[in-house]
PDB file of C-alpha atoms in Angstrom:
ATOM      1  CA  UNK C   1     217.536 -44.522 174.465  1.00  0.00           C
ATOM      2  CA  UNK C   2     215.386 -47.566 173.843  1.00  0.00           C
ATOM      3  CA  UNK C   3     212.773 -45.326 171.769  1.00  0.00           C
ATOM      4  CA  UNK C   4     214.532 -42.903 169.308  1.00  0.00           C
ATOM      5  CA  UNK C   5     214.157 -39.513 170.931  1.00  0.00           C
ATOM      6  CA  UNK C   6     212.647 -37.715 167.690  1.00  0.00           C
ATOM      7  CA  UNK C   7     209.389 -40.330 168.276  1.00  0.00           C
ATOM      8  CA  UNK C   8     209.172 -39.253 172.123  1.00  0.00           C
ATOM      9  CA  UNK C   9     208.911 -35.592 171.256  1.00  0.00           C
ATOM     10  CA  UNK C  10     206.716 -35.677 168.747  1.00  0.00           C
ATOM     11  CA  UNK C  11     204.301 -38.137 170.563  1.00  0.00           C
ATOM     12  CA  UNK C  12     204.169 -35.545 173.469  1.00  0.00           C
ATOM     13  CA  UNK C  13     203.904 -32.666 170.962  1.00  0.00           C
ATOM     14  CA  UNK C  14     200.720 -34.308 169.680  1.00  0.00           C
ATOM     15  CA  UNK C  15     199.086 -35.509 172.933  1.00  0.00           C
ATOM     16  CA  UNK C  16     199.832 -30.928 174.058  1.00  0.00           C
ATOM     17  CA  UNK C  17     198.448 -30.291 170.620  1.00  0.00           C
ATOM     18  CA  UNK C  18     194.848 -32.511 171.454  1.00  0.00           C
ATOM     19  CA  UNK C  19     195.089 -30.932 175.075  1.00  0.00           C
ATOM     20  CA  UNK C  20     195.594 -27.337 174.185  1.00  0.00           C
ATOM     21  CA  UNK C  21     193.245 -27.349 170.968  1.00  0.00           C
ATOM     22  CA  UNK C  22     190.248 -29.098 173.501  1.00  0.00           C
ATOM     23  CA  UNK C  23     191.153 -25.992 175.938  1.00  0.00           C
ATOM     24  CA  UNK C  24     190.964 -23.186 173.126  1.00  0.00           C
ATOM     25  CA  UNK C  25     194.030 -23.359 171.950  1.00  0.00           C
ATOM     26  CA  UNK C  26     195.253 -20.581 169.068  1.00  0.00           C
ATOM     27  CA  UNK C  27     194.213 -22.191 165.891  1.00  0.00           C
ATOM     28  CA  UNK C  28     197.155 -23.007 163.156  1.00  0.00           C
ATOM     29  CA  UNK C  29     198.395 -20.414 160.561  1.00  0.00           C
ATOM     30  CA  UNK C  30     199.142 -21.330 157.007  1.00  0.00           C
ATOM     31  CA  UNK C  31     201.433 -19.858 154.746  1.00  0.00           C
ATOM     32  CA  UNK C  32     201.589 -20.300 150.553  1.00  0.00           C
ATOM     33  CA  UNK C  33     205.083 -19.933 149.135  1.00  0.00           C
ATOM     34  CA  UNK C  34     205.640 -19.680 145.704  1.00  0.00           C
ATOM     35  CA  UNK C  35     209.394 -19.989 144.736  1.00  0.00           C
ATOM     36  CA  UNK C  36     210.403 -19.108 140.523  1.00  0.00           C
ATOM     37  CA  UNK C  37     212.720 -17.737 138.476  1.00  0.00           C
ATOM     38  CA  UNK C  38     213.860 -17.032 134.912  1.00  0.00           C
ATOM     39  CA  UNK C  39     214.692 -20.680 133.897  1.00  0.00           C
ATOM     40  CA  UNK C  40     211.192 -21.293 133.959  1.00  0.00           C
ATOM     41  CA  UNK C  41     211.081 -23.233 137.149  1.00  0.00           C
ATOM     42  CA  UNK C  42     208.077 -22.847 139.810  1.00  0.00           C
ATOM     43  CA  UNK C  43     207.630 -24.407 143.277  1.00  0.00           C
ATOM     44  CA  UNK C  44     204.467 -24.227 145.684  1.00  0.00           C
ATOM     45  CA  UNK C  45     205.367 -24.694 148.784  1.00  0.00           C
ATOM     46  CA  UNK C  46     202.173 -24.714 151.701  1.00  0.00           C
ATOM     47  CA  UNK C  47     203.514 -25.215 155.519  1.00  0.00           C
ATOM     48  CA  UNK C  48     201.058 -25.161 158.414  1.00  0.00           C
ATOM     49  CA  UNK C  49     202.727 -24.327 161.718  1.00  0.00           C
ATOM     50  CA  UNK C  50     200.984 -24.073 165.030  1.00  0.00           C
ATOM     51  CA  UNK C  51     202.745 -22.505 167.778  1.00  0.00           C
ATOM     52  CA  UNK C  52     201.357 -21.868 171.931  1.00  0.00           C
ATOM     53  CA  UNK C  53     202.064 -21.432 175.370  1.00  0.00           C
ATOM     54  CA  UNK C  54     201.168 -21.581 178.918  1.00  0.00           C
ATOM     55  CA  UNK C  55     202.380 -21.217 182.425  1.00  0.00           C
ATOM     56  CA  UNK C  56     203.250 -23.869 184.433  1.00  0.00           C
ATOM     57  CA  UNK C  57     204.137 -23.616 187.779  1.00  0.00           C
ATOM     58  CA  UNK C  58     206.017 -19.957 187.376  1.00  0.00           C
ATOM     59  CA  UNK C  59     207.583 -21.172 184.430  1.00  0.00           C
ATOM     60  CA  UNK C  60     207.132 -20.016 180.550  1.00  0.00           C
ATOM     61  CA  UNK C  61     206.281 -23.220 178.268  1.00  0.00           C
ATOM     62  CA  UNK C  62     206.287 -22.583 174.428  1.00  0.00           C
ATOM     63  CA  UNK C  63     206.148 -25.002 172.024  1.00  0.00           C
ATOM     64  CA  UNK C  64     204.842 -25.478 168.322  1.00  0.00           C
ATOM     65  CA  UNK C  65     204.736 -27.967 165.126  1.00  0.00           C
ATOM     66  CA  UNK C  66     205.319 -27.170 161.240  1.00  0.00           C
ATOM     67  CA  UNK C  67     205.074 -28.950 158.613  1.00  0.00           C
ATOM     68  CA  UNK C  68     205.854 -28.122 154.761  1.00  0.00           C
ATOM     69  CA  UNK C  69     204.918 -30.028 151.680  1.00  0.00           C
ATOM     70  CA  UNK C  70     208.349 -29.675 149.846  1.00  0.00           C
ATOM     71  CA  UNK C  71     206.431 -31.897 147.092  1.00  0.00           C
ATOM     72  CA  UNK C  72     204.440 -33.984 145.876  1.00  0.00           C
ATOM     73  CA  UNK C  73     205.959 -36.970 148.043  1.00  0.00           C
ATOM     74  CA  UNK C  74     207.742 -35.294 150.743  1.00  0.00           C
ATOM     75  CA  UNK C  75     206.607 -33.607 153.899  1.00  0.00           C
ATOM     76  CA  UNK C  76     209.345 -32.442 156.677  1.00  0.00           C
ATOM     77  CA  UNK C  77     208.123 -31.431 159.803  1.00  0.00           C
ATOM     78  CA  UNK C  78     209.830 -29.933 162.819  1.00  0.00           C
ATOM     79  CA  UNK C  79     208.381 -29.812 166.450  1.00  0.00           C
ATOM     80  CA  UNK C  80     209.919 -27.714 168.780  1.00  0.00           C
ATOM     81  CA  UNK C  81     209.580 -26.708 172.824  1.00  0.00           C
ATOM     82  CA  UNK C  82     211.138 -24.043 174.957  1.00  0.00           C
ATOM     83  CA  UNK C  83     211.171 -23.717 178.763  1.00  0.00           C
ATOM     84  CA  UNK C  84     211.812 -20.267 180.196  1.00  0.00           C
ATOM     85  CA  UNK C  85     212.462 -19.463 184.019  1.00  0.00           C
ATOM     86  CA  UNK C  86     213.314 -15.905 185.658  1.00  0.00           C
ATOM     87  CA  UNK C  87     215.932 -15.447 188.555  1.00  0.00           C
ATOM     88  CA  UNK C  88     215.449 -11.540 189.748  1.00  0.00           C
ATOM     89  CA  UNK C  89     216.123  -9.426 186.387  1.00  0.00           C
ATOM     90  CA  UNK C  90     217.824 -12.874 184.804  1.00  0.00           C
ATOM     91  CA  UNK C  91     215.915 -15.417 182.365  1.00  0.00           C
ATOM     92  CA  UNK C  92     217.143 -18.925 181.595  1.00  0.00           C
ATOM     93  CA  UNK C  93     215.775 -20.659 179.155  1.00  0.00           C
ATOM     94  CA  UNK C  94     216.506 -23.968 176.816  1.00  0.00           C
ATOM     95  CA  UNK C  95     214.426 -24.535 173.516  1.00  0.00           C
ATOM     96  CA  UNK C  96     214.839 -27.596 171.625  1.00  0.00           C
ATOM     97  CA  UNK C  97     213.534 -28.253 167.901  1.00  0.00           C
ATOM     98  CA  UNK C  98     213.144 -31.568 166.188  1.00  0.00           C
ATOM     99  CA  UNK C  99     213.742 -32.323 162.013  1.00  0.00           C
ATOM    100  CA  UNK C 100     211.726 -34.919 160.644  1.00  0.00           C
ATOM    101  CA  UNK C 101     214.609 -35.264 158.019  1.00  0.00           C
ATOM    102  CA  UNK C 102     217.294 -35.761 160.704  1.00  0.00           C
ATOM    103  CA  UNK C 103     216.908 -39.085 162.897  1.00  0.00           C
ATOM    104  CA  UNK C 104     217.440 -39.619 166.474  1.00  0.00           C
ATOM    105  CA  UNK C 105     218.937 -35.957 167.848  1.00  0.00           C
ATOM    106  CA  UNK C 106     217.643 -33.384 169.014  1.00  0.00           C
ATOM    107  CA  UNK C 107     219.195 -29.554 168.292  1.00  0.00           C
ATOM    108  CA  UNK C 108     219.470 -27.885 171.856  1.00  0.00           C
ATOM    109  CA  UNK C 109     219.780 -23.971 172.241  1.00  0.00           C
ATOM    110  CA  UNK C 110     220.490 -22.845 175.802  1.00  0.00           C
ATOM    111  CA  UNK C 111     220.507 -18.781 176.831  1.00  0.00           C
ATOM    112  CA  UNK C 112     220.939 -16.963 179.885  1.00  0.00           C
ATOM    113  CA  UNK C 113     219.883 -13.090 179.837  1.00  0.00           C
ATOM    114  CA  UNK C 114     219.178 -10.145 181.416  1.00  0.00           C
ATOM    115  CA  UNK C 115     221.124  -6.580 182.729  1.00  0.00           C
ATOM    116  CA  UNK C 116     222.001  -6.062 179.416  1.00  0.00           C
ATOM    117  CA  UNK C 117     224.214  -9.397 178.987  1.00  0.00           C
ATOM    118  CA  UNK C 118     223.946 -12.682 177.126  1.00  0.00           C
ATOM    119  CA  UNK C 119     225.549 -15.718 176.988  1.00  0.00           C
ATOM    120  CA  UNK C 120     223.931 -18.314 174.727  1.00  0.00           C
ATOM    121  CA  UNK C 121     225.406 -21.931 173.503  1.00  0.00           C
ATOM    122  CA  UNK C 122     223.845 -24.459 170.605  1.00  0.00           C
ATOM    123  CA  UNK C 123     224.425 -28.548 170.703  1.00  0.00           C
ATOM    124  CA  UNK C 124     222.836 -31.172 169.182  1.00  0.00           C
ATOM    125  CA  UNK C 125     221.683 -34.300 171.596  1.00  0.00           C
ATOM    126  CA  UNK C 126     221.854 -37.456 169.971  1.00  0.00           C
ATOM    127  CA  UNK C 127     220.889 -40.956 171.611  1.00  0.00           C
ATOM    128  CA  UNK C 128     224.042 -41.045 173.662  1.00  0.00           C
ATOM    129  CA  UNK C 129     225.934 -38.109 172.972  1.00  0.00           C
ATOM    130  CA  UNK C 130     226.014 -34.063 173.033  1.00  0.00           C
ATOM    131  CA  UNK C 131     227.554 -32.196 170.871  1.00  0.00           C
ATOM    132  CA  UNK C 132     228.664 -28.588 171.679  1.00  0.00           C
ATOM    133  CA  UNK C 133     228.605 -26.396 168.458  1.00  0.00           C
ATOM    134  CA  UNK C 134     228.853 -22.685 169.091  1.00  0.00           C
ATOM    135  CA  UNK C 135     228.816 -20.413 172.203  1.00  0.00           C
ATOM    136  CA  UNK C 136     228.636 -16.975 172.255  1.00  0.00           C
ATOM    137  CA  UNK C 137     228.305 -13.831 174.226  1.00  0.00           C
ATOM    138  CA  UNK C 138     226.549 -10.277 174.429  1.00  0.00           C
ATOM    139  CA  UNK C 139     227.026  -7.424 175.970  1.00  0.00           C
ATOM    140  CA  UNK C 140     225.100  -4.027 175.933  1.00  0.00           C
ATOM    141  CA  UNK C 141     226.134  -0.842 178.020  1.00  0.00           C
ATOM    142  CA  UNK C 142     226.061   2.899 178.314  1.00  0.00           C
ATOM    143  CA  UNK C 143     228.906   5.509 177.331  1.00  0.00           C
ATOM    144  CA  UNK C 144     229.530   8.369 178.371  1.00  0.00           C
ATOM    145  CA  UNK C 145     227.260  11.095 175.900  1.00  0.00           C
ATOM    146  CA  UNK C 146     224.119   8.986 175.635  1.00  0.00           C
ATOM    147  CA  UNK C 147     225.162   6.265 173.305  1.00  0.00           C
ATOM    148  CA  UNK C 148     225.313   2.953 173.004  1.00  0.00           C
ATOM    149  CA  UNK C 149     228.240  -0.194 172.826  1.00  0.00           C
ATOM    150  CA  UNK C 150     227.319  -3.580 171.801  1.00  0.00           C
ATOM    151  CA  UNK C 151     230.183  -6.420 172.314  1.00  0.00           C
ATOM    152  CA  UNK C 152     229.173 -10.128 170.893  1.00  0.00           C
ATOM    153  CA  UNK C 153     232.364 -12.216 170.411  1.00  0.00           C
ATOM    154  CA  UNK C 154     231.401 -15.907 169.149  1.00  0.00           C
ATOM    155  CA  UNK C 155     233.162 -18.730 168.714  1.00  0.00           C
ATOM    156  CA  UNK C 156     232.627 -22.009 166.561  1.00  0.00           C
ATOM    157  CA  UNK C 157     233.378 -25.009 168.548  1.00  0.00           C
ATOM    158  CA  UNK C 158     233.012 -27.482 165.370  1.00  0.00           C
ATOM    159  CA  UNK C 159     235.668 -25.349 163.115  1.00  0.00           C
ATOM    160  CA  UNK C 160     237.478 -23.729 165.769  1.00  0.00           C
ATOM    161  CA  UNK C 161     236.727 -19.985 164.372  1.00  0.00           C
ATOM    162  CA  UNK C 162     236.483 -17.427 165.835  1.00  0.00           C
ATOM    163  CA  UNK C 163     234.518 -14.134 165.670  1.00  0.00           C
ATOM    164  CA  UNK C 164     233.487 -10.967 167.114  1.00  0.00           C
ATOM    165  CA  UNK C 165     230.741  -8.036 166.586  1.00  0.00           C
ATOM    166  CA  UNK C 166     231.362  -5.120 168.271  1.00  0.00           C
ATOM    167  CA  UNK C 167     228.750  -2.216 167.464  1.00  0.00           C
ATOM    168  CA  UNK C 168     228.458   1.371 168.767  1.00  0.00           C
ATOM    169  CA  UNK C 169     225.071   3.810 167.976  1.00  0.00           C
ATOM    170  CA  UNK C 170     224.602   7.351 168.769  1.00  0.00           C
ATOM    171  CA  UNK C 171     220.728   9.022 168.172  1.00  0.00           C
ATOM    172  CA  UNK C 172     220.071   8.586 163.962  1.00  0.00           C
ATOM    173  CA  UNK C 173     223.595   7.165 163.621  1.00  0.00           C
ATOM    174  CA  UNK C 174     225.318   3.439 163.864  1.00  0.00           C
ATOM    175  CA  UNK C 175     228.722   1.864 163.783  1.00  0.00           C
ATOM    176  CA  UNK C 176     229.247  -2.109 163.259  1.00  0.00           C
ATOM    177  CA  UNK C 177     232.254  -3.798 163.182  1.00  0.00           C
ATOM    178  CA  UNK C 178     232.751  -7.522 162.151  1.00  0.00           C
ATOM    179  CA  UNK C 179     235.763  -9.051 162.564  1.00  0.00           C
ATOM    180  CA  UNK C 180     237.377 -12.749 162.459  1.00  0.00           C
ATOM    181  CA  UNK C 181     240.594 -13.808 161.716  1.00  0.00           C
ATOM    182  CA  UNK C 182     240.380 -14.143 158.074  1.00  0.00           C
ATOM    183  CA  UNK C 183     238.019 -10.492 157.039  1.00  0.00           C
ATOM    184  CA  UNK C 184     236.924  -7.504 158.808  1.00  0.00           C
ATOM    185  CA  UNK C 185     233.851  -5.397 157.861  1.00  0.00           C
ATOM    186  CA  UNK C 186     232.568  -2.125 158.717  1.00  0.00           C
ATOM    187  CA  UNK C 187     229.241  -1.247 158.546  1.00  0.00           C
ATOM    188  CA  UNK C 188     228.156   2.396 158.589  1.00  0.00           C
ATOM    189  CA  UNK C 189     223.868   2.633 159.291  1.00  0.00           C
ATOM    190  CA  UNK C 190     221.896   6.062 158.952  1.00  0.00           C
ATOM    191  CA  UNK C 191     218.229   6.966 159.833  1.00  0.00           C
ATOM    192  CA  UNK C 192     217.575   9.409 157.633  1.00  0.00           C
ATOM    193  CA  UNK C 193     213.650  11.307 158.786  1.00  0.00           C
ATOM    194  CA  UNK C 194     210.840   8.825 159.801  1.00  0.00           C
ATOM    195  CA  UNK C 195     210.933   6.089 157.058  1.00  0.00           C
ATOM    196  CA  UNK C 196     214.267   5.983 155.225  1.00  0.00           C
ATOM    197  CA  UNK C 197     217.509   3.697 156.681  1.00  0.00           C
ATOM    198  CA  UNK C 198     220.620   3.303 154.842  1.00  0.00           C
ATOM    199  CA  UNK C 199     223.759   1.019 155.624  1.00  0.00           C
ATOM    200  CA  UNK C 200     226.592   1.086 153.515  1.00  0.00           C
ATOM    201  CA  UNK C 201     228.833  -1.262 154.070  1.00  0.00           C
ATOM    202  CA  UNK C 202     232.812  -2.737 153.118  1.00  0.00           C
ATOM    203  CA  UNK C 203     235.215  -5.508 153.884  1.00  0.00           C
ATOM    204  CA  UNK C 204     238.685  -5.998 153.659  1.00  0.00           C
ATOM    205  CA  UNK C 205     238.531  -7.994 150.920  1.00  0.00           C
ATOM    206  CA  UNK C 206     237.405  -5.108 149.024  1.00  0.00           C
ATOM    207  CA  UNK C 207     233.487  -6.355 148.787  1.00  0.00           C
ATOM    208  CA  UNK C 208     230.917  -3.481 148.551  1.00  0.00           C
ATOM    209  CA  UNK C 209     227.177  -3.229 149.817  1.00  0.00           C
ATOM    210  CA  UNK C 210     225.008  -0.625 149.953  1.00  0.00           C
ATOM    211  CA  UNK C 211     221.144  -1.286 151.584  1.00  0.00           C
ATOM    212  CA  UNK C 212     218.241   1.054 151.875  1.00  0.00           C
ATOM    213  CA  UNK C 213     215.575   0.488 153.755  1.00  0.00           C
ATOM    214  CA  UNK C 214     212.352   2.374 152.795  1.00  0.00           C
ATOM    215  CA  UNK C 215     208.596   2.947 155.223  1.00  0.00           C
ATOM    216  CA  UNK C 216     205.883   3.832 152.462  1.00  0.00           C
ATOM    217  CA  UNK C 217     202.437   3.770 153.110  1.00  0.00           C
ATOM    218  CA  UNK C 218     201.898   0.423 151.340  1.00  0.00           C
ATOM    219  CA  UNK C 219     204.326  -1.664 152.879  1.00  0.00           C
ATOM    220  CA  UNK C 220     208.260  -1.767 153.846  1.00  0.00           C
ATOM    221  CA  UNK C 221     210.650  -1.718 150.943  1.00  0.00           C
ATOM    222  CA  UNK C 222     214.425  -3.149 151.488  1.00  0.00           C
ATOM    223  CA  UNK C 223     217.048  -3.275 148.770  1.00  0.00           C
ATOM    224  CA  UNK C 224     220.658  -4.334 149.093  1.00  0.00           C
ATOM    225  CA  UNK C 225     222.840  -4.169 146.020  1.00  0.00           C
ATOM    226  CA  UNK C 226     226.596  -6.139 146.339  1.00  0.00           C
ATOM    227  CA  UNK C 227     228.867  -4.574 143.874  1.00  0.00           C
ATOM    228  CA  UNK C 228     229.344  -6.378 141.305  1.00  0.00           C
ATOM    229  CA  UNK C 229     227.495  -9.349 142.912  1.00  0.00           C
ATOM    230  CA  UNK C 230     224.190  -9.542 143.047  1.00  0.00           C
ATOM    231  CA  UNK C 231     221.296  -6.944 144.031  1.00  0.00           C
ATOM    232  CA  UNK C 232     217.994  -8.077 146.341  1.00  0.00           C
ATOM    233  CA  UNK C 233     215.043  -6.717 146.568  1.00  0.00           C
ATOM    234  CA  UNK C 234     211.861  -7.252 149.235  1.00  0.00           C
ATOM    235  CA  UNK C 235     208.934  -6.374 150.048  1.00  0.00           C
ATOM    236  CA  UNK C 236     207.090  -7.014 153.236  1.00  0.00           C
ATOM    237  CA  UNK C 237     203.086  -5.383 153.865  1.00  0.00           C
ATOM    238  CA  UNK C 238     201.362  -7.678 156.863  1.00  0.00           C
ATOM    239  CA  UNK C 239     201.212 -11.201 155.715  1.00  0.00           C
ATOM    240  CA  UNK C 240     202.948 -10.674 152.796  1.00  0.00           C
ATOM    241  CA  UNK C 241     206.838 -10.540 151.812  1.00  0.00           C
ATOM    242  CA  UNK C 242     208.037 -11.301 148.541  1.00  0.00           C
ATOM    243  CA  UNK C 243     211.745 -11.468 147.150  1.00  0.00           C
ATOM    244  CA  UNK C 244     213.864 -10.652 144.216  1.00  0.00           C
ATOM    245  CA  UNK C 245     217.311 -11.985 143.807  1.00  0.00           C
ATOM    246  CA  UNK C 246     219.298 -11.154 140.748  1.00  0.00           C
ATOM    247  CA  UNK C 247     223.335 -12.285 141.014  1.00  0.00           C
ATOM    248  CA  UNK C 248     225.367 -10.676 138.749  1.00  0.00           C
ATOM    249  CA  UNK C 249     228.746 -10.757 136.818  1.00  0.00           C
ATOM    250  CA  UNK C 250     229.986  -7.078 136.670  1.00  0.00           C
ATOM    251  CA  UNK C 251     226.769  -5.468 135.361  1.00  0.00           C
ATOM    252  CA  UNK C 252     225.789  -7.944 133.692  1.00  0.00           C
ATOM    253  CA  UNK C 253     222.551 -10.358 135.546  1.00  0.00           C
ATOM    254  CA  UNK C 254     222.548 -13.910 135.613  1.00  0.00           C
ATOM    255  CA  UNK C 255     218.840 -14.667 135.956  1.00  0.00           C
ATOM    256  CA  UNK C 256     216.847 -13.629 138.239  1.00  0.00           C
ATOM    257  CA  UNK C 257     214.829 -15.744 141.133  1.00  0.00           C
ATOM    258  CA  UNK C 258     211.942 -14.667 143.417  1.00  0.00           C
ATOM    259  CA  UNK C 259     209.448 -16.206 146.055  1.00  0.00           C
ATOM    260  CA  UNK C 260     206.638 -15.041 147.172  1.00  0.00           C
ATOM    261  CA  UNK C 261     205.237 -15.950 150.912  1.00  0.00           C
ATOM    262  CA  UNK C 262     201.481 -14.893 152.288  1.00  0.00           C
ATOM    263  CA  UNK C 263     200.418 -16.008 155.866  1.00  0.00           C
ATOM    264  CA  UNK C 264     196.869 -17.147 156.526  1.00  0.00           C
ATOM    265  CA  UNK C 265     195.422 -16.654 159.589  1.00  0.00           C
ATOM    266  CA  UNK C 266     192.085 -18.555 160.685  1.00  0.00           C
TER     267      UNK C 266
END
């Protein structure tokens, strides 16, 4: 193309932004993120993003903008659209998404869903070119008993891996297994009354995890603890979510790092 894509989407972007805003348009959220750790190091990071939609003509237009303000001298942005269109109890759609920090291409994500199936692929659209980088497909049906089997097999077109998910969940109770060539790992997940979740899980390599997921009355706690690797902690109330990370050797922690995110709405 004679104009660099990038500059063609984010011109449009802006001239639906002036349109939309003059019509009533959702106002722009802002989120603070505070990023730290036990070295001492601290990083503010403010992004605005402002997302809408509409109708046109029967079909489902989305399409938004963020920016972040990594520091002092650098601001990354990505604008991003989707188009959505349904065929009976079928939905097709195609979103694309723009990165200030990547020039001339455009990252392409096409899906087709509905009945309980999936197929999905990602590419990247460059000036002259499109890359292919993953497809994948889902499937979702009834067994005999009341449960439910979930297939997803995926497959990297830019490695040439391949993977598959294949899941199986039963009233309080859930089975996930994820397999490749290289590791398998089964993942065993638990409802336990109203608020409580747990998912232990192990590999064939011999890794260990064990997550909980806790309801309380001031906000949703999740932990996850790796044996012998690292244990995370989060919190999530509203706007809010903060993180803990602490890696660790054995039992031993190697620092600890956290962040700290709180959306603003106008």
């Amino acid at each position: 193309f004679a104009v660099p894509m990038k500059i063609l989407v984010v011109l449009a972007s802006v001239v639906a932004f002036v349109e939309l805003v003059d019509a009533g348009a959702s106002p722009p959220q802002v989120t603070i993120g505070v990023n730290g750790g036990t070295d001492g190091t601290v990083q503010v990071k403010p992004a605005i993003q402002w997302v809408t939609d509409a109708d046109v003509a029967g079909i489902d237009v989305q399409g938004g903008i963020t920016s972040m303000i990594e520091d002092l001298g650098s601001i990354t942005y990505k604008v991003w659209g989707k188009v959505k269109k349904s065929f009976g109890d079928f939905d097709v759609s195609c979103r694309a998404d723009v990165y200030s920090k990547v020039a001339d291409s455009v990252d392409l994500d096409l899906k087709l869903e509905g009945q309980g199936l999936m197929a999905q692929t990602a590419a990247t659209a460059g000036s002259n070119t499109v890359d292919f980088k993953s497809v994948q497909a889902k499937a979702i049906f009834g067994v005999v008993g009341g449960g439910k089997v979930t297939v997803n097999p995926r497959y990297n077109l830019q490695s040439s891996k391949a993977d598959i998910s294949i899941g199986y969940g039963f009233g309080d109770m859930g089975f996930t297994i994820d397999a490749s060539k290289d590791s398998q790992k089964l993942t065993v997940k638990r409802v336990i009354g109203d608020k409580t979740t747990v998912a232990p899980s192990i590999t064939t390599d011999g890794d260990f995890a064990f997550a909980v997921q806790q309801q309380t009355d001031f906000g949703t706690i999740t932990g996850t603890y790796k044996l012998q690797k690292s244990l995370d902690v989060q919190w999530s109330e509203g706007s809010w979510m903060v993180s803990v990370n602490a890696p660790m050797d054995g039992l031993t922690v190697k620092g600890v790092t956290f962040s700290a995110k709180k959306l603003i709405d106008f």
